[in-house]
Amino acid sequence: MGTMTEFDFARRIARLQRKIAEWRAGGVLLCATDGFDANVHYYSGDSTHPAAIFATRSNTLFASLHPKDFEGLFDECIPLQQLRKRLKEELRNPGKLAVDDKSPYAGAAVRTALKARKRIVPLGEKLEELRLVKDAGEQREIMNAAMITRKAIAAAENEGFAGKSGHEIAGVMEAAARNEGASLDAFPPMVLSGSSTAFFHETTSGRKVAPGEPVLIDCGCRSNFYCGDVTRTFANGCRGKEFNDALEAVSQAKRAAERKAKPGASVKEITRIAEQVIAEHGFKQHSFAKEGLALGHHVGLNVHDAPLKGTLRKGFAITIEPGVYKRGEFGARLEDTLVV
């Protein structure tokens, strides 16, 4: 994987502080209590937890297991044991407290605000927006994660699917990813076969793959904490005309959407193009859109960094993942991660 990418955390923090002023909040509290939190990592680079950031328009406070490593980046770096006392002091000041309601650890920030009788402002969506345009280092890590994910899937394909359980196939991919210096943990890998492929999100199981039934694999590696997200659907000897026609429709829809995924393009228009291709192949009633699914999503420190909507901008890292899903019979989805 090479050396770790260096990021300009000071610049990110300064931009956050300017936004706090725009949001008219007294401060923002970000927490990583029981695991990795995208925003805490985005502004500090710290991958340990618990950790917390409290930022106002003029001051920044960081609590960590190793605070001395962050001196010079934040105005004040303290051991975690001192966090409760310092927050109690800081929250006496007037102003609303912004929290990341999209974080799995938002509860800690909310409880802190309630104890201090502060008005809570949920700004998870605004915080997501600050991470959407990826710099060169982030783009490099995301594309590396996607490349390793593709290699991991190829390793499983090379070993063959028939007779193996979903867990066994996932294990082959995990080993391949680890050999490349990454981990297959952007999200729990999905290995589905037969009629289970029609459920666009399903849990990998110990069920063995039978010869001649399709296999759908959706998984993602992390590279220096940045995610990749790739899906492949394999015939695995399935000769059913309808399935193979659906897979071809999805392949053409994906290529058509990717060709249009340029800065300034409308997500609605790109989605319409993919839907039209699928409809032309006779699968309109079973398309991803009919299932209520989006064409893709943003990718970053979270595999679903934000919903995909509006207009594409240069530096967005997104997925394109059209699919056809015929309940009780088969599903077909193809997905890649790309940088606009």
PDB file of C-alpha atoms in Angstrom, residues 5 22 52 59 76 116 180 191 217 220 233 305 307:
ATOM      1  CA  THR A   5      -0.977   9.812   2.952  1.00  0.00           C
ATOM      2  CA  GLU A  22     -22.159  30.404   9.386  1.00  0.00           C
ATOM      3  CA  ALA A  52     -13.679  13.797  21.066  1.00  0.00           C
ATOM      4  CA  ASN A  59     -11.033  27.660  19.901  1.00  0.00           C
ATOM      5  CA  GLU A  76      -5.915  22.495  23.655  1.00  0.00           C
ATOM      6  CA  ALA A 116     -25.722  21.225  30.112  1.00  0.00           C
ATOM      7  CA  GLU A 180      -2.525  -6.524  -0.303  1.00  0.00           C
ATOM      8  CA  VAL A 191     -21.950 -13.096  -0.792  1.00  0.00           C
ATOM      9  CA  ILE A 217     -20.738 -10.264  -4.288  1.00  0.00           C
ATOM     10  CA  GLY A 220     -15.401  -3.027   0.153  1.00  0.00           C
ATOM     11  CA  THR A 233     -22.620 -10.615 -10.327  1.00  0.00           C
ATOM     12  CA  ASP A 305     -20.507   9.082   2.912  1.00  0.00           C
ATOM     13  CA  PRO A 307     -26.673  10.208  -0.570  1.00  0.00           C
TER      14      PRO A 307
END
